[in-house]
Short mmCIF file of C-alpha atoms in Angstrom, two decimals:
data_model
loop_
_atom_site.label_atom_id
_atom_site.label_comp_id
_atom_site.label_asym_id
_atom_site.label_seq_id
_atom_site.Cartn_x
_atom_site.Cartn_y
_atom_site.Cartn_z
CA MET H 1 34.45 6.01 51.08
CA LYS H 2 35.36 9.26 49.28
CA ILE H 3 38.64 9.43 51.22
CA MET H 4 39.42 5.86 50.23
CA LYS H 5 38.73 6.65 46.57
CA ASP H 6 40.94 9.75 46.75
CA MET H 7 43.73 7.66 48.28
CA GLN H 8 43.35 5.08 45.53
CA ARG H 9 43.42 7.76 42.84
CA SER H 10 46.52 9.41 44.28
CA LYS H 11 48.38 6.09 44.50
CA ILE H 12 47.51 5.24 40.91
CA ILE H 13 48.75 8.65 39.78
CA ILE H 14 51.98 8.01 41.69
CA ALA H 15 52.39 4.62 40.01
CA LEU H 16 51.73 6.12 36.56
CA LEU H 17 54.18 8.98 37.09
CA LEU H 18 56.86 6.61 38.34
CA CYS H 19 56.37 4.32 35.36
CA LEU H 20 56.54 7.21 32.89
CA LEU H 21 59.60 8.53 34.72
CA ILE H 22 61.65 5.37 34.33
CA GLY H 23 60.17 4.80 30.86
CA GLY H 24 61.56 8.15 29.71
CA LEU H 25 64.74 8.10 31.79
CA LEU H 26 66.23 4.64 31.39
CA PRO H 27 66.49 4.48 27.57
CA SER H 28 68.49 7.70 27.34
CA LEU H 29 70.73 6.72 30.24
CA PHE H 30 71.21 3.28 28.80
CA MET H 31 72.69 4.79 25.63
CA ALA H 32 75.40 6.58 27.63
CA PHE H 33 76.12 4.49 30.74
CA SER H 34 76.42 0.90 31.85
CA GLY H 35 73.27 -1.01 32.77
CA LYS H 36 74.40 -1.24 36.39
CA LEU H 37 74.78 2.54 36.73
CA VAL H 38 71.40 3.07 35.07
CA LEU H 39 69.78 0.81 37.63
CA PHE H 40 71.38 2.50 40.61
CA ILE H 41 70.39 5.96 39.37
CA GLY H 42 66.87 4.86 38.40
CA LEU H 43 66.22 3.08 41.71
CA LEU H 44 67.55 6.03 43.69
CA LEU H 45 65.30 8.46 41.83
CA LEU H 46 62.31 6.16 42.28
CA PHE H 47 62.89 5.92 46.00
CA LEU H 48 63.40 9.67 46.47
CA PHE H 49 60.36 10.49 44.35
CA LEU H 50 58.16 8.11 46.30
CA LEU H 51 59.56 9.34 49.61
CA ALA H 52 58.74 12.95 48.71
CA LEU H 53 55.20 12.15 47.52
CA LYS H 54 54.42 9.99 50.52
CA LYS H 55 56.11 12.36 52.99
CA GLY H 56 58.12 9.50 54.41
CA ARG H 57 55.11 7.25 55.07
CA ILE H 58 55.86 4.27 52.82
CA THR H 59 53.70 1.20 53.32
CA VAL H 60 54.06 -2.41 52.25
CA TYR H 61 51.57 -1.72 49.45
CA ASP H 62 53.83 1.00 48.03
CA TRP H 63 56.67 -1.51 47.81
CA LEU H 64 54.35 -3.96 46.07
CA ILE H 65 53.40 -1.30 43.53
CA LEU H 66 57.10 -0.65 42.95
CA ILE H 67 57.52 -4.36 42.21
CA PHE H 68 54.79 -3.90 39.59
CA ILE H 69 56.73 -1.00 38.10
CA GLY H 70 59.87 -3.10 37.94
CA ILE H 71 58.25 -5.96 35.99
CA PRO H 72 58.26 -4.25 32.54
CA PHE H 73 62.04 -3.80 32.92
CA HIS H 74 62.69 -7.46 33.58
CA ASN H 75 66.14 -7.81 32.02
CA PHE H 76 67.69 -4.85 33.85
CA ARG H 77 69.81 -6.21 36.64
CA ILE H 78 72.47 -5.41 39.19
CA MET H 79 75.41 -7.80 39.04
CA PHE H 80 77.24 -9.19 42.06
CA GLY H 81 79.90 -11.44 40.60
CA SER H 82 78.11 -14.54 39.32
CA PHE H 83 74.84 -13.43 40.97
CA PHE H 84 72.45 -10.72 39.86
CA LEU H 85 69.33 -9.02 41.16
CA ARG H 86 66.56 -7.78 38.91
CA ILE H 87 64.61 -4.60 39.74
CA THR H 88 61.67 -6.65 41.01
CA GLU H 89 63.99 -8.61 43.30
CA VAL H 90 65.53 -5.39 44.63
CA PHE H 91 62.06 -4.09 45.57
CA PHE H 92 61.05 -7.48 46.97
CA ILE H 93 63.60 -7.08 49.78
CA PRO H 94 61.88 -4.07 51.45
CA PHE H 95 58.49 -5.61 50.60
CA LEU H 96 59.52 -8.71 52.52
CA VAL H 97 60.80 -6.65 55.48
CA TRP H 98 57.72 -4.39 55.63
CA GLY H 99 55.40 -7.38 55.18
CA SER H 100 57.12 -9.48 57.83
CA ILE H 101 56.87 -6.63 60.33
CA GLN H 102 53.17 -6.17 59.55
CA ILE H 103 52.47 -9.88 59.99
CA TYR H 104 54.48 -9.99 63.22
CA LYS H 105 52.47 -7.09 64.66
CA ASP H 106 49.15 -8.74 63.75
CA LYS H 107 48.78 -11.70 66.13
CA GLU H 108 45.94 -13.20 64.11
CA LYS H 109 48.03 -13.20 60.93
CA LEU H 110 50.99 -14.61 62.80
CA LYS H 111 48.86 -17.41 64.23
CA ASN H 112 47.49 -18.33 60.79
CA LEU H 113 50.84 -18.08 59.00
CA ALA H 114 51.56 -21.81 59.17
CA ARG H 115 48.12 -22.73 57.79
CA LEU H 116 48.88 -23.61 54.21
CA SER H 117 46.23 -24.14 51.58
CA LEU H 118 46.43 -27.38 49.64
CA GLU H 119 47.92 -25.54 46.64
CA TYR H 120 50.80 -24.08 48.66
CA LEU H 121 51.37 -27.47 50.27
CA ILE H 122 51.71 -28.96 46.79
CA LEU H 123 54.16 -26.18 45.90
CA LEU H 124 56.18 -27.00 49.02
CA PHE H 125 56.58 -30.57 47.78
CA PHE H 126 57.31 -29.27 44.28
CA VAL H 127 60.16 -27.08 45.54
CA ALA H 128 61.51 -29.93 47.67
CA PHE H 129 61.44 -32.24 44.67
CA THR H 130 63.14 -29.56 42.55
CA LEU H 131 65.95 -29.33 45.10
CA MET H 132 66.36 -33.10 44.90
CA SER H 133 66.63 -32.85 41.11
CA THR H 134 69.32 -30.20 41.55
CA LEU H 135 71.66 -32.87 42.91
CA LEU H 136 71.72 -34.54 39.47
CA SER H 137 72.41 -31.30 37.60
CA GLU H 138 75.51 -30.86 35.44
CA ASN H 139 75.76 -27.32 36.81
CA ILE H 140 74.56 -27.38 40.42
CA PHE H 141 75.29 -23.67 40.87
CA ILE H 142 72.92 -22.56 38.06
CA SER H 143 70.20 -25.04 39.06
CA THR H 144 70.34 -24.01 42.71
CA TYR H 145 70.43 -20.29 41.96
CA ARG H 146 67.41 -20.41 39.67
CA THR H 147 65.55 -22.67 42.08
CA VAL H 148 66.12 -20.03 44.76
CA VAL H 149 64.55 -17.46 42.40
CA LEU H 150 61.52 -19.73 41.90
CA THR H 151 61.25 -20.20 45.67
CA TYR H 152 61.31 -16.44 46.21
CA LEU H 153 58.48 -16.01 43.68
CA ILE H 154 56.36 -18.62 45.45
CA GLY H 155 57.16 -16.93 48.77
CA MET H 156 56.16 -13.55 47.32
CA SER H 157 52.80 -14.92 46.20
CA PHE H 158 52.22 -16.39 49.67
CA LEU H 159 53.10 -13.08 51.31
CA ILE H 160 50.68 -11.23 49.00
CA SER H 161 47.93 -13.72 49.89
CA ARG H 162 48.38 -12.89 53.60
CA LEU H 163 48.95 -9.13 53.40
CA LEU H 164 45.99 -8.19 51.19
CA ASN H 165 43.44 -8.84 53.90
CA ASN H 166 40.52 -6.74 52.68
CA LYS H 167 38.90 -6.14 49.33
CA GLU H 168 39.62 -2.40 49.22
CA LYS H 169 43.35 -3.16 49.31
CA ILE H 170 42.97 -5.83 46.66
CA TYR H 171 41.09 -3.41 44.37
CA LEU H 172 43.79 -0.78 44.90
CA ILE H 173 46.55 -3.23 43.99
CA VAL H 174 44.64 -4.50 40.93
CA LYS H 175 44.12 -0.97 39.68
CA ALA H 176 47.81 -0.18 40.14
CA MET H 177 48.69 -3.37 38.25
CA ILE H 178 46.43 -2.38 35.35
CA THR H 179 47.85 1.16 35.26
CA VAL H 180 51.48 0.06 35.17
CA SER H 181 50.85 -2.46 32.37
CA ALA H 182 49.02 0.20 30.34
CA ALA H 183 51.88 2.67 30.81
CA ALA H 184 54.39 -0.02 29.83
CA SER H 185 52.28 -0.71 26.74
CA ILE H 186 52.54 2.95 25.72
CA PHE H 187 56.30 2.60 25.87
CA ALA H 188 56.19 -0.64 23.85
CA ILE H 189 54.02 0.99 21.17
CA PHE H 190 56.62 3.74 20.67
CA GLN H 191 59.39 1.14 20.54
CA SER H 192 57.76 -0.34 17.43
CA PHE H 193 58.65 2.77 15.44
CA MET H 194 61.57 4.28 17.38
CA PRO H 195 64.59 1.97 17.63
CA ALA H 196 66.34 4.49 19.92
CA LEU H 197 63.86 3.45 22.63
CA GLN H 198 64.80 -0.22 22.29
CA MET H 199 66.70 -1.13 25.44
CA PHE H 200 68.43 -4.13 23.90
CA ARG H 201 69.30 -5.21 20.37
CA PRO H 202 66.39 -4.04 18.15
CA ILE H 203 64.48 -6.85 16.43
CA PRO H 204 63.31 -5.57 13.02
CA LEU H 205 60.20 -7.23 11.64
CA ALA H 206 59.48 -5.65 8.25
CA SER H 207 59.55 -2.37 6.35
CA LEU H 208 56.50 -0.38 5.33
CA GLY H 209 57.83 2.10 2.80
CA HIS H 210 60.54 4.09 4.58
CA LEU H 211 59.32 2.97 8.00
CA THR H 212 60.86 -0.07 9.70
CA ILE H 213 58.65 -1.94 12.18
CA PHE H 214 60.39 -3.41 15.23
CA ARG H 215 59.17 -6.03 17.68
CA SER H 216 58.71 -4.42 21.09
CA GLY H 217 59.71 -5.95 24.39
CA ALA H 218 59.81 -2.95 26.78
CA GLY H 219 62.55 -4.13 29.18
CA TRP H 220 62.62 -7.75 27.95
CA ARG H 221 65.17 -9.00 25.44
CA ASN H 222 62.56 -11.47 24.21
CA PRO H 223 59.29 -9.73 23.18
CA ASN H 224 57.33 -12.95 23.86
CA TYR H 225 57.77 -12.49 27.60
CA PHE H 226 56.53 -8.93 27.54
CA ALA H 227 53.51 -10.33 25.70
CA LEU H 228 53.05 -12.87 28.50
CA TYR H 229 53.17 -10.09 31.12
CA VAL H 230 50.50 -8.00 29.38
CA THR H 231 48.25 -10.94 28.50
CA MET H 232 48.31 -11.99 32.17
CA ILE H 233 46.66 -8.64 33.02
CA LEU H 234 44.44 -8.11 29.96
CA PRO H 235 41.58 -10.41 31.10
CA ILE H 236 41.62 -8.74 34.53
CA THR H 237 41.28 -5.33 32.88
CA TYR H 238 38.45 -6.68 30.74
CA VAL H 239 36.34 -7.96 33.65
CA CYS H 240 37.01 -4.79 35.67
CA LYS H 241 35.78 -2.79 32.67
CA MET H 242 32.70 -4.98 32.14
CA SER H 243 31.75 -5.19 35.83
CA LYS H 244 32.46 -1.49 36.53
CA LEU H 245 34.79 -2.44 39.38
CA PHE H 246 36.25 1.09 39.45
CA PRO H 247 34.41 4.39 39.02
CA GLY H 248 36.39 5.52 35.95
CA LYS H 249 35.11 3.34 33.10
CA LYS H 250 36.84 5.58 30.54
CA PHE H 251 40.14 4.98 32.32
CA LEU H 252 39.70 1.19 32.08
CA ASN H 253 38.68 1.42 28.41
CA ILE H 254 41.87 3.34 27.65
CA CYS H 255 44.00 0.85 29.60
CA PHE H 256 42.37 -2.09 27.79
CA VAL H 257 43.04 -0.61 24.33
CA LEU H 258 46.63 0.25 25.26
CA GLN H 259 47.24 -3.27 26.53
CA LEU H 260 45.86 -4.78 23.32
CA LEU H 261 48.13 -2.50 21.27
CA GLY H 262 51.03 -3.39 23.57
CA VAL H 263 50.55 -7.10 22.88
CA PHE H 264 50.22 -6.44 19.15
CA SER H 265 53.45 -4.38 19.15
CA THR H 266 55.38 -7.46 20.31
CA TYR H 267 54.22 -9.39 17.23
CA SER H 268 54.24 -12.41 19.51
CA ARG H 269 52.27 -15.17 17.79
CA LEU H 270 52.23 -17.08 21.07
CA GLY H 271 50.88 -14.07 22.96
CA LEU H 272 48.08 -13.49 20.46
CA ILE H 273 47.13 -17.18 20.39
CA SER H 274 47.13 -17.52 24.19
CA ILE H 275 45.03 -14.40 24.82
CA SER H 276 42.56 -15.47 22.09
CA LEU H 277 42.12 -18.88 23.71
CA THR H 278 41.81 -17.21 27.11
CA PHE H 279 38.93 -15.01 25.98
CA LEU H 280 37.27 -18.04 24.41
CA CYS H 281 37.47 -19.75 27.82
CA MET H 282 35.90 -16.70 29.45
CA LEU H 283 33.05 -16.66 26.94
CA TRP H 284 32.46 -20.36 27.50
CA VAL H 285 32.37 -20.02 31.31
CA ARG H 286 30.04 -17.02 31.07
CA GLY H 287 27.59 -19.17 29.09
CA LYS H 288 28.19 -17.56 25.67
CA ARG H 289 29.11 -20.89 24.13
CA TYR H 290 27.71 -20.41 20.62
CA LEU H 291 29.75 -17.21 20.27
CA ALA H 292 32.82 -19.03 21.61
CA VAL H 293 32.42 -21.84 19.05
CA ILE H 294 31.98 -19.37 16.16
CA ILE H 295 35.10 -17.44 17.17
CA LEU H 296 37.03 -20.71 17.57
CA ILE H 297 36.07 -21.73 14.02
CA VAL H 298 37.25 -18.34 12.72
CA LEU H 299 40.53 -18.68 14.63
CA VAL H 300 41.11 -22.11 13.08
CA LEU H 301 40.18 -20.94 9.56
CA LEU H 302 42.43 -17.86 9.52
CA PRO H 303 45.80 -19.67 9.91
CA THR H 304 44.58 -22.43 7.58
CA ILE H 305 43.84 -19.88 4.88
CA ALA H 306 47.20 -18.20 5.55
CA PHE H 307 49.12 -21.45 5.11
CA LEU H 308 47.23 -22.40 1.97
CA ASN H 309 48.03 -18.99 0.47
CA MET H 310 51.60 -18.77 1.75
CA GLU H 311 53.19 -18.10 -1.64
CA TYR H 312 50.69 -15.34 -2.47
CA ILE H 313 51.26 -13.64 0.90
CA TYR H 314 55.04 -13.71 0.43
CA LYS H 315 54.78 -12.18 -3.04
CA ASN H 316 52.27 -9.46 -2.20
CA ASN H 317 52.65 -8.57 1.50
CA THR H 318 56.07 -8.86 3.14
CA TYR H 319 54.80 -7.31 6.36
CA LEU H 320 52.08 -9.94 6.75
CA ALA H 321 54.47 -12.73 5.75
CA LYS H 322 57.05 -11.74 8.37
CA SER H 323 54.31 -11.31 11.01
CA ILE H 324 52.83 -14.78 10.41
CA PHE H 325 55.75 -16.91 9.25
CA ARG H 326 58.82 -14.96 10.53
CA ILE H 327 61.06 -16.51 7.85
CA ALA H 328 62.24 -13.97 5.28
CA ARG H 329 62.24 -16.24 2.20
CA PHE H 330 59.32 -18.28 0.90
CA GLU H 331 61.66 -20.93 -0.51
CA ALA H 332 63.10 -21.67 2.95
CA VAL H 333 59.77 -22.01 4.74
CA ASN H 334 58.23 -23.92 1.83
CA LYS H 335 61.11 -26.41 1.89
CA ASN H 336 61.02 -26.83 5.68
CA PRO H 337 57.79 -25.60 7.37
CA LEU H 338 59.27 -26.55 10.78
CA LEU H 339 61.38 -23.39 10.57
CA ILE H 340 58.20 -21.45 11.44
CA ALA H 341 58.34 -23.04 14.89
CA GLY H 342 61.98 -22.09 15.28
CA TRP H 343 63.43 -25.60 15.12
CA ARG H 344 61.31 -26.58 18.13
CA ARG H 345 60.84 -30.14 16.89
CA ASP H 346 64.52 -30.86 17.56
CA ALA H 347 64.20 -29.46 21.08
CA TRP H 348 61.05 -31.49 21.75
CA ILE H 349 62.75 -34.71 20.66
CA ALA H 350 65.81 -33.95 22.78
CA ASN H 351 63.72 -33.23 25.90
CA VAL H 352 61.72 -36.43 25.50
CA ARG H 353 65.02 -38.32 25.28
CA MET H 354 66.21 -36.63 28.48
CA PHE H 355 63.05 -37.76 30.25
CA LEU H 356 63.38 -41.34 29.00
CA ASP H 357 66.99 -41.38 30.18
CA ARG H 358 66.18 -39.94 33.65
CA PRO H 359 62.42 -40.39 34.17
CA PHE H 360 62.16 -39.77 37.93
CA LEU H 361 64.42 -36.82 38.81
CA GLY H 362 65.29 -35.45 35.38
CA VAL H 363 68.53 -33.84 34.23
CA GLY H 364 68.29 -31.01 36.79
CA PRO H 365 66.27 -27.76 36.99
CA TYR H 366 66.90 -25.33 34.11
CA MET H 367 69.40 -27.69 32.50
CA SER H 368 67.53 -28.89 29.40
CA THR H 369 69.08 -26.21 27.16
CA ASP H 370 72.61 -27.00 28.37
CA MET H 371 72.01 -30.74 27.92
CA TYR H 372 70.56 -30.39 24.41
CA SER H 373 73.80 -31.33 22.62
CA GLU H 374 73.90 -34.72 24.39
CA TYR H 375 70.37 -35.69 23.33
CA ARG H 376 69.86 -33.78 20.09
CA PRO H 377 68.61 -35.46 16.89
CA TYR H 378 71.18 -35.15 14.14
CA ASP H 379 68.90 -34.18 11.30
CA GLU H 380 70.93 -31.11 10.31
CA VAL H 381 67.88 -28.89 10.76
CA PHE H 382 69.26 -26.95 13.71
CA PRO H 383 73.01 -26.31 13.38
CA TRP H 384 73.96 -25.14 16.91
CA GLU H 385 74.76 -27.01 20.11
CA ASP H 386 72.15 -25.58 22.50
CA LEU H 387 68.44 -25.07 21.95
CA ALA H 388 65.73 -24.12 24.44
CA VAL H 389 62.59 -26.26 24.32
CA HIS H 390 60.25 -23.29 24.93
CA ASN H 391 57.59 -25.56 26.42
CA GLU H 392 57.20 -25.42 30.19
CA TYR H 393 55.59 -28.84 30.43
CA LEU H 394 58.30 -30.59 28.42
CA SER H 395 61.03 -28.77 30.34
CA LEU H 396 59.46 -29.79 33.67
CA LEU H 397 59.31 -33.37 32.41
CA SER H 398 62.93 -33.45 31.26
CA GLU H 399 64.41 -31.38 34.12
CA ARG H 400 62.42 -32.65 37.13
CA GLY H 401 61.07 -35.95 35.86
CA ILE H 402 57.52 -37.26 35.93
CA PHE H 403 56.90 -36.34 39.59
CA GLY H 404 57.96 -32.72 39.08
CA LEU H 405 55.61 -32.33 36.12
CA VAL H 406 52.69 -34.03 37.88
CA LEU H 407 53.08 -31.90 41.02
CA PHE H 408 52.99 -28.65 39.05
CA LEU H 409 50.05 -29.78 36.92
CA VAL H 410 48.11 -30.78 40.06
CA PHE H 411 48.87 -27.33 41.50
CA LEU H 412 47.50 -25.63 38.36
CA LEU H 413 44.42 -27.88 38.41
CA PHE H 414 43.61 -27.15 42.05
CA LEU H 415 44.33 -23.43 41.67
CA SER H 416 42.13 -22.98 38.60
CA THR H 417 39.38 -25.11 40.15
CA ARG H 418 39.39 -23.01 43.33
CA ALA H 419 39.15 -19.80 41.29
CA ILE H 420 36.37 -20.97 38.96
CA VAL H 421 34.28 -22.43 41.82
CA TYR H 422 34.63 -19.11 43.67
CA TYR H 423 33.43 -17.26 40.57
CA LYS H 424 30.42 -19.55 40.08
CA ASN H 425 29.42 -19.09 43.73
CA ASN H 426 29.81 -15.29 43.54
CA LYS H 427 29.23 -14.49 39.86
CA THR H 428 26.78 -11.64 40.54
CA SER H 429 29.16 -9.83 42.90
CA VAL H 430 32.03 -7.52 41.93
CA HIS H 431 34.67 -9.67 43.65
CA GLY H 432 33.28 -12.76 41.90
CA LYS H 433 33.77 -11.09 38.53
CA LEU H 434 37.28 -10.04 39.52
CA MET H 435 38.01 -13.69 40.30
CA LEU H 436 36.89 -14.56 36.76
CA GLY H 437 39.61 -12.26 35.42
CA LEU H 438 42.20 -13.79 37.75
CA TRP H 439 41.14 -17.29 36.70
CA ALA H 440 41.44 -16.25 33.05
CA SER H 441 44.97 -14.98 33.70
CA ILE H 442 45.91 -18.45 34.97
CA MET H 443 44.36 -20.00 31.87
CA ASN H 444 46.44 -17.60 29.77
CA PHE H 445 49.56 -18.81 31.60
CA ILE H 446 48.57 -22.43 30.91
CA TRP H 447 48.14 -21.78 27.17
CA PHE H 448 51.29 -19.67 26.93
CA SER H 449 53.38 -22.34 28.67
CA PHE H 450 52.92 -24.67 25.70
CA GLY H 451 55.27 -22.37 23.77
CA ALA H 452 57.53 -20.80 26.38
CA ALA H 453 59.38 -21.37 29.64
CA ALA H 454 57.04 -19.38 31.87
CA ILE H 455 57.31 -20.80 35.40
CA ASN H 456 59.44 -17.87 36.60
CA SER H 457 56.91 -15.26 35.45
CA VAL H 458 56.67 -12.64 38.22
CA GLN H 459 53.17 -11.62 37.14
CA PHE H 460 51.92 -15.20 37.30
CA TRP H 461 52.95 -15.59 40.95
CA ILE H 462 51.52 -12.17 41.84
CA ASN H 463 48.16 -13.21 40.35
CA VAL H 464 48.31 -16.49 42.30
CA GLY H 465 48.76 -14.49 45.51
CA ILE H 466 45.83 -12.19 44.67
CA ILE H 467 43.57 -15.20 44.00
CA PHE H 468 44.21 -16.52 47.50
CA ALA H 469 43.93 -13.04 49.03
CA LEU H 470 40.47 -12.59 47.50
CA TYR H 471 39.43 -16.10 48.52
CA ASN H 472 40.65 -15.57 52.10
CA CYS H 473 38.86 -12.21 52.39
CA THR H 474 35.51 -13.75 51.51
CA LYS H 475 36.16 -16.72 53.78
CA ASN H 476 36.98 -14.41 56.71
CA GLU H 477 33.88 -12.31 56.04
CA LEU H 478 31.66 -15.40 56.10
CA GLU H 479 33.29 -16.63 59.30
CA THR H 480 32.71 -13.22 60.90
CA ILE H 481 29.03 -13.25 59.87
CA ASP H 482 28.62 -16.80 61.24
CA ASN H 483 30.25 -15.81 64.52
CA ASP H 484 28.02 -12.73 64.82
CA LEU H 485 24.90 -14.82 64.15
CA ARG H 486 26.03 -17.41 66.66
CA ASP H 487 26.75 -14.76 69.28
CA GLY H 488 23.39 -13.11 68.61
CA ALA H 489 21.57 -16.41 69.01
CA LEU H 490 23.36 -17.13 72.30
CA ASN H 491 22.69 -13.66 73.65
CA GLY H 492 19.08 -13.88 72.54
#
């Protein structure tokens, strides 16, 4: 057990060092060189560093941890003509090769490979239906390419569910995931005050004296998606901290605080709302319902008070006004409060019109933004010709039709039900509490998807894979115990 803990600790240190390495290296290189050259240099250094530390013995879990490290740098990519590969996709290739070899060598895994859970069977139909919708797309190339990306993410989650075949490996991977997100949050916190660390166009929020506050996104152009990444891990960190899943409670406390600060540094209203609702769900499931109701009332009252005192806030606190309302001038937001939502009403109307026009197969995957000009309402609120709906459910409805939306919703329902039933059956055990955190991360995705296009979130599909890995481990353990009891009874 001590050897296993030492191995875990060393791998986490490796992950942290690698994350700090690219966190300190890429911004400075990005200022002087092209993004493509930065990626090649960064990936080469990562590989050589890992190779030296591991003395050439790289496992499939090391490649998975490198995928984790690549997630905070989502918008860095290597271009190949009209195609591109993100860092996570680059590291997925060796992960796929190493994982396939491991499964091929394990006859039991190979035999069970074709056994799909109901959720993955639903996803198979969902992908097939998405490909059918692609045929109606105005730009088949873009629809097909992005559908391939979605398919790879689903495949990655399935591979994770089969490779993490014992709880020690799952705990190791979860701890690495927490560490990387905490390290990325450190970087995001510094970005709030140091525009030189911003990897893309800095997004200023407000000025406090001589200090300008910027919205942080780590390696995302849109800070909201960095907020989604961190809030997908925050509830997992919380339950690991509360259930003492790992020996170092101080370490988890530090990671939890850093992640909270990382989310706050994005100034993502959607991220803060989704993680608040997620923790309310956790309190409710854990039986602390009075506390959940009280917090819910407070969460409803705060924005109500803010809206009722909008003019006062604008006059006396610019920082708070820009954080809550985003719009610089009170006159503009007072005249048209819909501006707070970023013209989303126009996008919602356009996407509903797309669905009504093509209710069964939609306008094609990832095409709702491109098709906006054909279905837009001409109310002169939004002046441009393309507008993203920023609502995953509406985009599924408009792009894949009613069947595409229903299939994905059924998948989410079955997935969350499987996770919460597992927790209720194992709530006193450590792995049961870990499943609570994983379930909460799915709930966070569900809330967040009301305000963003989130289906291609790498972290979401990783968490899906870990849910099934944990479920399969317990199932295999129970089957082993039953077989041993049966054998003992026969021998007796």
